[in-house]
mmCIF file of N, CA and C in Angstrom:
data_model
loop_
_atom_site.group_PDB
_atom_site.id
_atom_site.type_symbol
_atom_site.label_atom_id
_atom_site.label_comp_id
_atom_site.label_asym_id
_atom_site.label_seq_id
_atom_site.Cartn_x
_atom_site.Cartn_y
_atom_site.Cartn_z
ATOM 1 N N MET A 294 -12.759 -2.789 17.770
ATOM 2 C CA MET A 294 -11.768 -2.268 16.838
ATOM 3 C C MET A 294 -10.399 -2.590 17.691
ATOM 4 N N ILE A 295 -9.328 -2.879 16.967
ATOM 5 C CA ILE A 295 -8.030 -2.891 17.712
ATOM 6 C C ILE A 295 -6.914 -2.587 16.516
ATOM 7 N N ARG A 296 -6.123 -1.709 17.178
ATOM 8 C CA ARG A 296 -5.099 -1.147 16.238
ATOM 9 C C ARG A 296 -3.858 -1.788 16.633
ATOM 10 N N TYR A 297 -3.035 -2.073 15.383
ATOM 11 C CA TYR A 297 -1.804 -2.634 15.820
ATOM 12 C C TYR A 297 -0.694 -1.717 14.821
ATOM 13 N N ALA A 298 0.533 -1.449 15.374
ATOM 14 C CA ALA A 298 1.363 -0.976 14.807
ATOM 15 C C ALA A 298 2.108 -2.318 14.166
ATOM 16 N N LEU A 299 2.747 -2.230 13.036
ATOM 17 C CA LEU A 299 3.339 -3.362 12.369
ATOM 18 C C LEU A 299 4.341 -2.993 11.564
ATOM 19 N N ILE A 300 5.272 -4.094 11.399
ATOM 20 C CA ILE A 300 6.517 -3.534 10.800
ATOM 21 C C ILE A 300 6.744 -4.821 9.579
ATOM 22 N N CYS A 301 6.954 -4.440 8.193
ATOM 23 C CA CYS A 301 7.265 -5.637 7.430
ATOM 24 C C CYS A 301 8.888 -6.188 7.582
ATOM 25 N N ASP A 302 8.953 -7.134 6.894
ATOM 26 C CA ASP A 302 10.756 -7.594 6.682
ATOM 27 C C ASP A 302 11.544 -6.581 6.064
ATOM 28 N N HIS A 303 11.181 -5.171 5.392
ATOM 29 C CA HIS A 303 11.832 -4.324 4.731
ATOM 30 C C HIS A 303 11.889 -3.169 5.867
ATOM 31 N N ASP A 304 11.371 -3.472 7.103
ATOM 32 C CA ASP A 304 11.518 -2.243 7.986
ATOM 33 C C ASP A 304 10.562 -1.123 8.093
ATOM 34 N N HIS A 305 9.449 -1.162 6.976
ATOM 35 C CA HIS A 305 8.461 -0.048 6.758
ATOM 36 C C HIS A 305 7.419 -0.495 8.020
ATOM 37 N N GLY A 306 7.384 0.614 8.836
ATOM 38 C CA GLY A 306 6.303 0.652 9.965
ATOM 39 C C GLY A 306 5.157 1.306 9.500
ATOM 40 N N PHE A 307 4.005 0.868 9.787
ATOM 41 C CA PHE A 307 2.498 1.248 9.622
ATOM 42 C C PHE A 307 1.653 0.603 10.815
ATOM 43 N N GLU A 308 0.495 1.223 10.369
ATOM 44 C CA GLU A 308 -0.744 0.836 11.571
ATOM 45 C C GLU A 308 -1.995 0.218 10.701
ATOM 46 N N ALA A 309 -2.583 -0.679 11.101
ATOM 47 C CA ALA A 309 -3.727 -1.296 10.803
ATOM 48 C C ALA A 309 -4.864 -1.588 11.784
ATOM 49 N N TRP A 310 -6.036 -1.568 11.584
ATOM 50 C CA TRP A 310 -6.924 -1.929 12.517
ATOM 51 C C TRP A 310 -7.817 -3.243 11.966
ATOM 52 N N PHE A 311 -8.234 -3.934 13.215
ATOM 53 C CA PHE A 311 -8.708 -5.154 12.948
ATOM 54 C C PHE A 311 -9.960 -5.115 13.985
ATOM 55 N N ALA A 312 -10.845 -5.929 13.389
ATOM 56 C CA ALA A 312 -11.938 -6.341 14.525
ATOM 57 C C ALA A 312 -11.966 -6.966 15.549
ATOM 58 N N SER A 313 -10.585 -7.958 15.637
ATOM 59 C CA SER A 313 -10.234 -8.586 16.882
ATOM 60 C C SER A 313 -8.781 -9.030 16.362
ATOM 61 N N SER A 314 -8.105 -9.135 17.596
ATOM 62 C CA SER A 314 -6.893 -9.975 17.733
ATOM 63 C C SER A 314 -6.895 -11.233 16.772
ATOM 64 N N ALA A 315 -8.290 -12.069 17.090
ATOM 65 C CA ALA A 315 -8.059 -13.264 16.091
ATOM 66 C C ALA A 315 -8.475 -12.873 14.660
ATOM 67 N N ASP A 316 -8.790 -11.606 14.373
ATOM 68 C CA ASP A 316 -9.057 -11.382 13.196
ATOM 69 C C ASP A 316 -7.720 -11.010 12.391
ATOM 70 N N HIS A 317 -6.769 -10.438 13.319
ATOM 71 C CA HIS A 317 -5.740 -9.952 12.758
ATOM 72 C C HIS A 317 -4.788 -11.349 12.332
ATOM 73 N N ASP A 318 -5.035 -12.426 13.367
ATOM 74 C CA ASP A 318 -4.019 -13.451 13.069
ATOM 75 C C ASP A 318 -4.517 -14.199 11.739
ATOM 76 N N ASP A 319 -5.933 -14.328 11.623
ATOM 77 C CA ASP A 319 -6.465 -15.088 10.691
ATOM 78 C C ASP A 319 -6.025 -14.182 9.379
ATOM 79 N N GLN A 320 -6.070 -13.217 9.068
ATOM 80 C CA GLN A 320 -5.638 -12.510 7.982
ATOM 81 C C GLN A 320 -4.341 -12.566 7.610
ATOM 82 N N ALA A 321 -3.442 -12.471 8.634
ATOM 83 C CA ALA A 321 -2.094 -12.592 8.589
ATOM 84 C C ALA A 321 -1.683 -13.955 8.133
ATOM 85 N N ALA A 322 -2.336 -15.089 8.617
ATOM 86 C CA ALA A 322 -1.904 -16.315 8.330
ATOM 87 C C ALA A 322 -2.462 -16.610 6.906
ATOM 88 N N ARG A 323 -3.493 -15.919 6.342
ATOM 89 C CA ARG A 323 -3.817 -16.006 5.013
ATOM 90 C C ARG A 323 -3.243 -15.053 4.050
ATOM 91 N N GLY A 324 -2.139 -14.380 4.469
ATOM 92 C CA GLY A 324 -1.313 -13.551 3.704
ATOM 93 C C GLY A 324 -2.213 -12.227 2.995
ATOM 94 N N LEU A 325 -3.011 -11.910 3.855
ATOM 95 C CA LEU A 325 -3.851 -10.570 3.458
ATOM 96 C C LEU A 325 -3.315 -9.366 4.020
ATOM 97 N N VAL A 326 -2.353 -9.486 5.106
ATOM 98 C CA VAL A 326 -1.790 -8.352 5.687
ATOM 99 C C VAL A 326 -0.593 -8.045 5.061
ATOM 100 N N GLN A 327 -0.823 -6.704 4.437
ATOM 101 C CA GLN A 327 0.472 -6.311 3.247
ATOM 102 C C GLN A 327 0.911 -5.076 3.655
ATOM 103 N N CYS A 328 2.403 -4.822 3.448
ATOM 104 C CA CYS A 328 2.903 -3.536 3.875
ATOM 105 C C CYS A 328 2.529 -2.505 2.639
ATOM 106 N N PRO A 329 1.910 -1.433 3.065
ATOM 107 C CA PRO A 329 1.336 -0.511 1.931
ATOM 108 C C PRO A 329 2.670 0.079 1.259
ATOM 109 N N ALA A 330 3.898 0.091 1.618
ATOM 110 C CA ALA A 330 5.043 0.688 1.255
ATOM 111 C C ALA A 330 5.586 -0.403 0.035
ATOM 112 N N CYS A 331 5.578 -1.478 0.474
ATOM 113 C CA CYS A 331 6.375 -2.683 -0.652
ATOM 114 C C CYS A 331 5.428 -3.583 -1.000
ATOM 115 N N GLY A 332 4.463 -4.039 -0.387
ATOM 116 C CA GLY A 332 3.555 -5.243 -0.671
ATOM 117 C C GLY A 332 3.957 -6.438 0.092
ATOM 118 N N SER A 333 5.073 -6.548 0.637
ATOM 119 C CA SER A 333 5.501 -7.721 1.561
ATOM 120 C C SER A 333 4.197 -8.114 2.509
ATOM 121 N N THR A 334 4.182 -9.437 2.498
ATOM 122 C CA THR A 334 3.279 -9.910 3.631
ATOM 123 C C THR A 334 3.868 -10.571 4.523
ATOM 124 N N ALA A 335 5.162 -10.455 4.746
ATOM 125 C CA ALA A 335 6.088 -10.782 6.111
ATOM 126 C C ALA A 335 6.011 -9.619 6.638
ATOM 127 N N VAL A 336 4.875 -9.658 7.584
ATOM 128 C CA VAL A 336 4.645 -8.612 8.389
ATOM 129 C C VAL A 336 4.540 -9.109 9.947
ATOM 130 N N ARG A 337 5.016 -8.240 10.702
ATOM 131 C CA ARG A 337 4.712 -8.605 12.094
ATOM 132 C C ARG A 337 4.315 -7.470 13.093
ATOM 133 N N LYS A 338 3.892 -7.832 14.186
ATOM 134 C CA LYS A 338 3.307 -6.898 15.310
ATOM 135 C C LYS A 338 4.781 -6.269 15.908
ATOM 136 N N GLN A 339 4.516 -4.768 16.059
ATOM 137 C CA GLN A 339 5.600 -4.180 16.528
ATOM 138 C C GLN A 339 5.172 -3.965 18.357
ATOM 139 N N VAL A 340 6.140 -3.726 19.033
ATOM 140 C CA VAL A 340 5.766 -3.280 20.447
ATOM 141 C C VAL A 340 5.260 -2.067 20.371
ATOM 142 N N MET A 341 4.033 -1.835 21.047
ATOM 143 C CA MET A 341 3.512 -0.361 21.244
ATOM 144 C C MET A 341 2.826 -0.282 22.652
ATOM 145 N N ALA A 342 2.810 0.952 22.944
ATOM 146 C CA ALA A 342 2.354 1.217 24.156
ATOM 147 C C ALA A 342 0.749 1.394 24.114
ATOM 148 N N PRO A 343 0.094 1.062 25.165
ATOM 149 C CA PRO A 343 -1.654 1.198 24.967
ATOM 150 C C PRO A 343 -1.856 2.553 25.020
ATOM 151 N N ALA A 344 -3.279 2.852 24.236
ATOM 152 C CA ALA A 344 -3.441 4.143 24.318
ATOM 153 C C ALA A 344 -4.102 4.602 25.567
ATOM 154 N N VAL A 345 -3.728 5.679 26.544
ATOM 155 C CA VAL A 345 -4.185 5.977 27.696
ATOM 156 C C VAL A 345 -4.407 7.178 27.949
ATOM 157 N N SER A 346 -5.621 7.526 28.585
ATOM 158 C CA SER A 346 -5.819 9.094 28.667
ATOM 159 C C SER A 346 -4.913 9.656 29.430
ATOM 160 N N GLY A 347 -4.960 10.861 28.845
ATOM 161 C CA GLY A 347 -3.820 11.905 29.428
ATOM 162 C C GLY A 347 -4.295 13.211 29.239
ATOM 163 N N THR A 348 -3.748 14.328 29.283
ATOM 164 C CA THR A 348 -3.827 15.524 29.500
ATOM 165 C C THR A 348 -4.187 16.154 27.950
ATOM 166 N N LYS A 349 -3.562 15.390 26.918
ATOM 167 C CA LYS A 349 -3.658 15.904 25.416
ATOM 168 C C LYS A 349 -5.354 15.635 24.986
ATOM 169 N N LYS A 350 -5.532 16.516 24.338
ATOM 170 C CA LYS A 350 -6.973 16.557 23.951
ATOM 171 C C LYS A 350 -6.773 15.882 22.286
ATOM 172 N N ALA A 351 -7.889 14.974 22.219
ATOM 173 C CA ALA A 351 -7.847 14.289 20.687
ATOM 174 C C ALA A 351 -8.149 15.310 19.778
ATOM 175 N N ALA A 352 -8.033 14.981 18.708
ATOM 176 C CA ALA A 352 -8.457 15.775 17.304
ATOM 177 C C ALA A 352 -9.874 15.925 17.527
ATOM 178 N N ALA A 353 -10.619 17.136 16.874
ATOM 179 C CA ALA A 353 -11.938 17.164 16.800
ATOM 180 C C ALA A 353 -12.167 16.079 15.680
ATOM 181 N N PRO A 354 -13.710 15.868 15.737
ATOM 182 C CA PRO A 354 -14.086 14.899 14.746
ATOM 183 C C PRO A 354 -14.027 15.260 13.366
ATOM 184 N N GLU A 355 -14.201 16.665 13.223
ATOM 185 C CA GLU A 355 -14.336 17.363 11.681
ATOM 186 C C GLU A 355 -12.823 17.470 11.473
ATOM 187 N N THR A 356 -11.729 17.635 12.180
ATOM 188 C CA THR A 356 -10.453 17.656 11.852
ATOM 189 C C THR A 356 -9.975 16.076 11.373
ATOM 190 N N SER A 357 -10.379 15.122 12.024
ATOM 191 C CA SER A 357 -10.137 13.782 11.493
ATOM 192 C C SER A 357 -10.758 13.596 10.150
ATOM 193 N N ALA A 358 -11.983 14.033 10.028
ATOM 194 C CA ALA A 358 -12.754 13.969 8.860
ATOM 195 C C ALA A 358 -12.088 14.547 7.760
ATOM 196 N N ARG A 359 -11.416 15.690 8.050
ATOM 197 C CA ARG A 359 -10.738 16.434 7.001
ATOM 198 C C ARG A 359 -9.493 15.856 6.430
ATOM 199 N N MET A 360 -8.721 15.379 7.477
ATOM 200 C CA MET A 360 -7.696 14.895 7.383
ATOM 201 C C MET A 360 -7.932 13.715 6.454
ATOM 202 N N GLN A 361 -9.003 12.891 6.743
ATOM 203 C CA GLN A 361 -9.273 11.613 5.848
ATOM 204 C C GLN A 361 -9.647 11.974 4.322
ATOM 205 N N ASP A 362 -10.226 13.135 4.308
ATOM 206 C CA ASP A 362 -10.459 13.821 3.020
ATOM 207 C C ASP A 362 -9.275 13.860 2.232
ATOM 208 N N MET A 363 -8.328 14.761 2.894
ATOM 209 C CA MET A 363 -7.243 14.931 2.235
ATOM 210 C C MET A 363 -6.281 13.772 1.801
ATOM 211 N N VAL A 364 -6.200 12.803 2.504
ATOM 212 C CA VAL A 364 -5.457 11.616 2.311
ATOM 213 C C VAL A 364 -6.157 11.028 1.091
ATOM 214 N N MET A 365 -7.526 11.110 1.055
ATOM 215 C CA MET A 365 -8.227 10.128 0.030
ATOM 216 C C MET A 365 -7.977 11.041 -1.310
ATOM 217 N N GLN A 366 -7.956 12.269 -1.151
ATOM 218 C CA GLN A 366 -7.736 13.092 -2.362
ATOM 219 C C GLN A 366 -6.444 12.896 -2.963
ATOM 220 N N ALA A 367 -5.575 12.828 -2.094
ATOM 221 C CA ALA A 367 -4.148 12.753 -2.563
ATOM 222 C C ALA A 367 -4.135 11.461 -3.279
ATOM 223 N N ALA A 368 -4.437 10.412 -2.697
ATOM 224 C CA ALA A 368 -4.364 8.858 -3.415
ATOM 225 C C ALA A 368 -5.118 9.059 -4.588
ATOM 226 N N ARG A 369 -6.174 9.670 -4.652
ATOM 227 C CA ARG A 369 -6.896 9.698 -5.877
ATOM 228 C C ARG A 369 -6.050 10.355 -6.944
ATOM 229 N N GLN A 370 -5.197 11.486 -6.456
ATOM 230 C CA GLN A 370 -4.491 12.280 -7.174
ATOM 231 C C GLN A 370 -3.265 11.681 -8.113
ATOM 232 N N VAL A 371 -2.856 10.753 -7.031
ATOM 233 C CA VAL A 371 -1.681 9.948 -7.557
ATOM 234 C C VAL A 371 -2.120 8.863 -8.451
ATOM 235 N N ARG A 372 -3.085 8.307 -7.933
ATOM 236 C CA ARG A 372 -3.640 7.098 -8.932
ATOM 237 C C ARG A 372 -4.079 7.609 -10.400
ATOM 238 N N ASP A 373 -4.737 8.944 -10.437
ATOM 239 C CA ASP A 373 -5.218 9.394 -11.677
ATOM 240 C C ASP A 373 -3.925 9.813 -12.545
ATOM 241 N N HIS A 374 -3.228 10.205 -11.677
ATOM 242 C CA HIS A 374 -1.755 10.770 -12.655
ATOM 243 C C HIS A 374 -1.038 9.530 -13.167
ATOM 244 N N VAL A 375 -1.107 8.601 -12.570
ATOM 245 C CA VAL A 375 -0.416 7.436 -13.083
ATOM 246 C C VAL A 375 -0.925 6.691 -14.425
ATOM 247 N N GLU A 376 -2.407 6.531 -14.122
ATOM 248 C CA GLU A 376 -3.387 6.067 -14.848
ATOM 249 C C GLU A 376 -3.000 6.950 -16.406
ATOM 250 N N GLN A 377 -3.014 8.048 -16.281
ATOM 251 C CA GLN A 377 -3.049 9.109 -17.230
ATOM 252 C C GLN A 377 -1.574 9.235 -18.152
ATOM 253 N N ASN A 378 -0.597 8.979 -17.248
ATOM 254 C CA ASN A 378 0.688 9.168 -17.678
ATOM 255 C C ASN A 378 1.727 8.148 -17.831
ATOM 256 N N PHE A 379 1.301 6.947 -17.556
ATOM 257 C CA PHE A 379 2.154 5.744 -17.604
ATOM 258 C C PHE A 379 1.568 4.599 -18.403
ATOM 259 N N ASP A 380 2.157 3.918 -18.802
ATOM 260 C CA ASP A 380 1.707 2.779 -19.914
ATOM 261 C C ASP A 380 1.113 1.529 -19.067
ATOM 262 N N TYR A 381 0.011 1.012 -19.135
ATOM 263 C CA TYR A 381 -0.513 0.121 -18.509
ATOM 264 C C TYR A 381 -0.042 -1.363 -18.970
ATOM 265 N N VAL A 382 0.562 -2.199 -18.268
ATOM 266 C CA VAL A 382 1.067 -3.465 -18.782
ATOM 267 C C VAL A 382 0.301 -4.686 -18.277
ATOM 268 N N GLY A 383 -0.606 -4.443 -17.491
ATOM 269 C CA GLY A 383 -1.323 -5.736 -16.960
ATOM 270 C C GLY A 383 -0.659 -6.611 -16.069
ATOM 271 N N ASP A 384 -0.821 -7.634 -16.409
ATOM 272 C CA ASP A 384 -0.114 -8.784 -15.243
ATOM 273 C C ASP A 384 1.397 -9.120 -15.990
ATOM 274 N N ALA A 385 1.696 -8.197 -16.941
ATOM 275 C CA ALA A 385 3.106 -8.415 -17.291
ATOM 276 C C ALA A 385 4.033 -7.469 -16.683
ATOM 277 N N PHE A 386 3.548 -6.783 -15.426
ATOM 278 C CA PHE A 386 4.373 -5.871 -14.832
ATOM 279 C C PHE A 386 5.840 -6.331 -14.396
ATOM 280 N N ALA A 387 5.892 -7.308 -13.707
ATOM 281 C CA ALA A 387 7.024 -8.062 -13.082
ATOM 282 C C ALA A 387 8.158 -8.208 -14.132
ATOM 283 N N ARG A 388 7.591 -8.572 -15.309
ATOM 284 C CA ARG A 388 8.604 -9.025 -16.564
ATOM 285 C C ARG A 388 8.746 -7.746 -17.272
ATOM 286 N N GLU A 389 8.152 -6.660 -17.274
ATOM 287 C CA GLU A 389 8.601 -5.473 -18.167
ATOM 288 C C GLU A 389 9.314 -4.628 -17.251
ATOM 289 N N ALA A 390 8.828 -4.744 -15.868
ATOM 290 C CA ALA A 390 9.701 -3.752 -14.837
ATOM 291 C C ALA A 390 11.309 -4.381 -15.079
ATOM 292 N N ARG A 391 11.464 -5.593 -14.936
ATOM 293 C CA ARG A 391 13.010 -6.297 -14.817
ATOM 294 C C ARG A 391 13.315 -5.936 -16.328
ATOM 295 N N ASP A 392 12.724 -6.266 -17.494
ATOM 296 C CA ASP A 392 13.066 -5.677 -18.730
ATOM 297 C C ASP A 392 13.701 -4.313 -18.920
ATOM 298 N N ILE A 393 13.061 -3.428 -18.364
ATOM 299 C CA ILE A 393 13.240 -1.887 -18.319
ATOM 300 C C ILE A 393 14.554 -1.832 -17.663
ATOM 301 N N HIS A 394 14.532 -2.254 -16.476
ATOM 302 C CA HIS A 394 15.681 -2.043 -15.310
ATOM 303 C C HIS A 394 17.062 -2.547 -15.916
ATOM 304 N N GLU A 395 17.031 -3.897 -16.595
ATOM 305 C CA GLU A 395 18.057 -4.515 -17.143
ATOM 306 C C GLU A 395 18.345 -4.104 -18.722
ATOM 307 N N GLY A 396 17.557 -3.156 -19.368
ATOM 308 C CA GLY A 396 18.108 -2.398 -20.532
ATOM 309 C C GLY A 396 17.576 -3.149 -21.664
ATOM 310 N N ARG A 397 16.843 -4.249 -21.328
ATOM 311 C CA ARG A 397 16.131 -5.271 -22.578
ATOM 312 C C ARG A 397 14.864 -4.356 -23.084
ATOM 313 N N SER A 398 14.581 -3.298 -22.502
ATOM 314 C CA SER A 398 13.069 -2.796 -23.063
ATOM 315 C C SER A 398 13.315 -1.403 -22.879
ATOM 316 N N GLU A 399 12.698 -0.694 -23.767
ATOM 317 C CA GLU A 399 12.770 0.886 -23.775
ATOM 318 C C GLU A 399 12.384 1.469 -22.352
ATOM 319 N N LYS A 400 13.102 2.644 -21.729
ATOM 320 C CA LYS A 400 12.903 3.045 -20.370
ATOM 321 C C LYS A 400 11.548 3.965 -20.828
ATOM 322 N N ARG A 401 10.555 3.634 -19.923
ATOM 323 C CA ARG A 401 9.286 4.370 -19.902
ATOM 324 C C ARG A 401 8.856 4.010 -18.457
ATOM 325 N N ASP A 402 7.536 4.745 -18.180
ATOM 326 C CA ASP A 402 6.886 4.554 -16.877
ATOM 327 C C ASP A 402 5.626 3.726 -16.800
ATOM 328 N N ILE A 403 5.799 2.555 -16.100
ATOM 329 C CA ILE A 403 4.824 1.583 -16.531
ATOM 330 C C ILE A 403 3.883 1.260 -15.070
ATOM 331 N N TYR A 404 2.495 0.849 -15.091
ATOM 332 C CA TYR A 404 2.059 0.001 -14.000
ATOM 333 C C TYR A 404 1.415 -1.046 -14.670
ATOM 334 N N GLY A 405 1.086 -1.882 -13.440
ATOM 335 C CA GLY A 405 0.139 -3.184 -13.768
ATOM 336 C C GLY A 405 0.063 -3.813 -12.330
ATOM 337 N N GLU A 406 -0.128 -5.083 -12.981
ATOM 338 C CA GLU A 406 -0.335 -6.083 -11.857
ATOM 339 C C GLU A 406 0.931 -7.072 -11.282
ATOM 340 N N ALA A 407 0.978 -7.347 -10.178
ATOM 341 C CA ALA A 407 2.015 -8.267 -9.574
ATOM 342 C C ALA A 407 1.644 -8.925 -8.377
ATOM 343 N N THR A 408 2.153 -10.161 -8.102
ATOM 344 C CA THR A 408 1.811 -10.859 -6.889
ATOM 345 C C THR A 408 2.720 -10.155 -6.071
ATOM 346 N N PRO A 409 2.415 -10.535 -4.756
ATOM 347 C CA PRO A 409 3.203 -10.216 -3.612
ATOM 348 C C PRO A 409 4.786 -10.668 -3.663
ATOM 349 N N ALA A 410 4.752 -11.977 -4.403
ATOM 350 C CA ALA A 410 5.903 -12.765 -4.547
ATOM 351 C C ALA A 410 6.714 -12.280 -5.408
ATOM 352 N N GLU A 411 6.274 -11.912 -6.765
ATOM 353 C CA GLU A 411 7.076 -11.011 -7.760
ATOM 354 C C GLU A 411 7.189 -9.779 -7.338
ATOM 355 N N VAL A 412 6.751 -8.976 -6.493
ATOM 356 C CA VAL A 412 7.235 -7.567 -6.124
ATOM 357 C C VAL A 412 8.437 -7.817 -5.025
ATOM 358 N N LYS A 413 8.311 -8.698 -4.487
ATOM 359 C CA LYS A 413 9.466 -9.180 -3.482
ATOM 360 C C LYS A 413 10.813 -9.582 -4.287
ATOM 361 N N ARG A 414 10.510 -10.336 -5.373
ATOM 362 C CA ARG A 414 11.648 -10.689 -6.195
ATOM 363 C C ARG A 414 12.215 -9.541 -6.891
ATOM 364 N N LEU A 415 11.373 -8.621 -7.470
ATOM 365 C CA LEU A 415 11.816 -7.284 -8.050
ATOM 366 C C LEU A 415 12.708 -6.226 -7.021
ATOM 367 N N ARG A 416 12.079 -6.193 -5.846
ATOM 368 C CA ARG A 416 12.714 -5.378 -4.979
ATOM 369 C C ARG A 416 14.225 -5.914 -4.287
ATOM 370 N N ASP A 417 13.880 -7.600 -4.078
ATOM 371 C CA ASP A 417 15.187 -8.176 -3.708
ATOM 372 C C ASP A 417 16.462 -7.900 -4.695
ATOM 373 N N ASP A 418 15.809 -7.700 -6.081
ATOM 374 C CA ASP A 418 16.768 -7.498 -7.272
ATOM 375 C C ASP A 418 17.248 -6.106 -7.677
ATOM 376 N N GLY A 419 16.630 -5.122 -6.707
ATOM 377 C CA GLY A 419 16.945 -3.893 -6.924
ATOM 378 C C GLY A 419 16.301 -2.814 -8.078
ATOM 379 N N VAL A 420 15.054 -3.971 -8.502
ATOM 380 C CA VAL A 420 14.326 -3.078 -9.437
ATOM 381 C C VAL A 420 13.283 -2.125 -8.683
ATOM 382 N N PRO A 421 13.188 -0.768 -9.114
ATOM 383 C CA PRO A 421 12.257 -0.027 -8.331
ATOM 384 C C PRO A 421 10.864 -0.313 -8.520
ATOM 385 N N CYS A 422 10.025 -0.317 -7.806
ATOM 386 C CA CYS A 422 8.693 -0.345 -7.919
ATOM 387 C C CYS A 422 7.810 -0.068 -6.661
ATOM 388 N N ALA A 423 6.656 0.183 -6.554
ATOM 389 C CA ALA A 423 5.956 0.771 -5.625
ATOM 390 C C ALA A 423 4.517 0.417 -5.860
ATOM 391 N N PRO A 424 3.807 0.187 -4.579
ATOM 392 C CA PRO A 424 2.309 -0.238 -5.044
ATOM 393 C C PRO A 424 1.474 1.074 -5.459
ATOM 394 N N LEU A 425 0.756 1.088 -6.281
ATOM 395 C CA LEU A 425 -0.073 2.028 -6.709
ATOM 396 C C LEU A 425 -1.321 2.241 -5.521
ATOM 397 N N PRO A 426 -1.487 3.279 -4.913
ATOM 398 C CA PRO A 426 -2.877 3.418 -4.271
ATOM 399 C C PRO A 426 -4.109 2.818 -4.620
ATOM 400 N N SER A 427 -4.883 2.147 -3.784
ATOM 401 C CA SER A 427 -6.123 1.751 -4.236
ATOM 402 C C SER A 427 -7.086 2.904 -4.585
ATOM 403 N N ALA A 428 -7.836 2.804 -5.447
ATOM 404 C CA ALA A 428 -8.767 3.537 -6.043
ATOM 405 C C ALA A 428 -9.628 3.965 -4.893
ATOM 406 N N PRO A 429 -9.845 5.192 -4.348
ATOM 407 C CA PRO A 429 -10.718 5.428 -3.343
ATOM 408 C C PRO A 429 -12.117 5.316 -3.979
ATOM 409 N N PRO A 430 -13.109 4.925 -2.907
ATOM 410 C CA PRO A 430 -14.715 4.962 -3.436
ATOM 411 C C PRO A 430 -14.996 6.210 -3.825
ATOM 412 N N ASP A 431 -15.929 5.882 -4.818
ATOM 413 C CA ASP A 431 -16.431 7.207 -5.623
ATOM 414 C C ASP A 431 -17.374 7.840 -4.372
ATOM 415 N N PRO A 432 -17.399 9.101 -4.056
ATOM 416 C CA PRO A 432 -18.221 9.712 -3.054
ATOM 417 C C PRO A 432 -19.507 9.553 -3.468
ATOM 418 N N ALA A 433 -19.901 9.653 -4.720
ATOM 419 C CA ALA A 433 -21.348 9.776 -5.421
ATOM 420 C C ALA A 433 -21.944 8.412 -5.052
ATOM 421 N N LYS A 434 -21.203 7.050 -4.699
ATOM 422 C CA LYS A 434 -21.662 5.978 -4.806
ATOM 423 C C LYS A 434 -21.745 5.359 -3.420
ATOM 424 N N LEU A 435 -21.265 6.175 -2.263
ATOM 425 C CA LEU A 435 -21.171 5.717 -0.952
ATOM 426 C C LEU A 435 -22.695 5.920 -0.519
ATOM 427 N N ASN A 436 -23.014 5.337 0.406
ATOM 428 C CA ASN A 436 -24.405 5.342 1.207
ATOM 429 C C ASN A 436 -24.504 6.675 1.800
#
């Protein structure tokens, strides 16, 4: 596994893990590497220092697992809140978000589906939107 520090064309920095350098290159070429903040696929590698052993101790495995559980729980809570309180507009999200922003439709909270290109056009035009966290896997269904 290899970890890359990445940055999108909107200067959102994030990290991602890949099986190999070739795996990253393949996924990036197919537009599968997306910024988690804005959904942009215009992502490039940042300069980063290699991980070098030093005097700092790594987090204990149980701390890392606890942190991962906390992040997954927070993502689940955000998604649950949106699904319970926002109107689902399906693949009409981009059009409906633009109509609300421009006053052609009633102001309300919505969520739905949009392509990366649609999201980019919305953001370029100043229409506020953000990706909804993926639904975390159900722990009861994991191996």
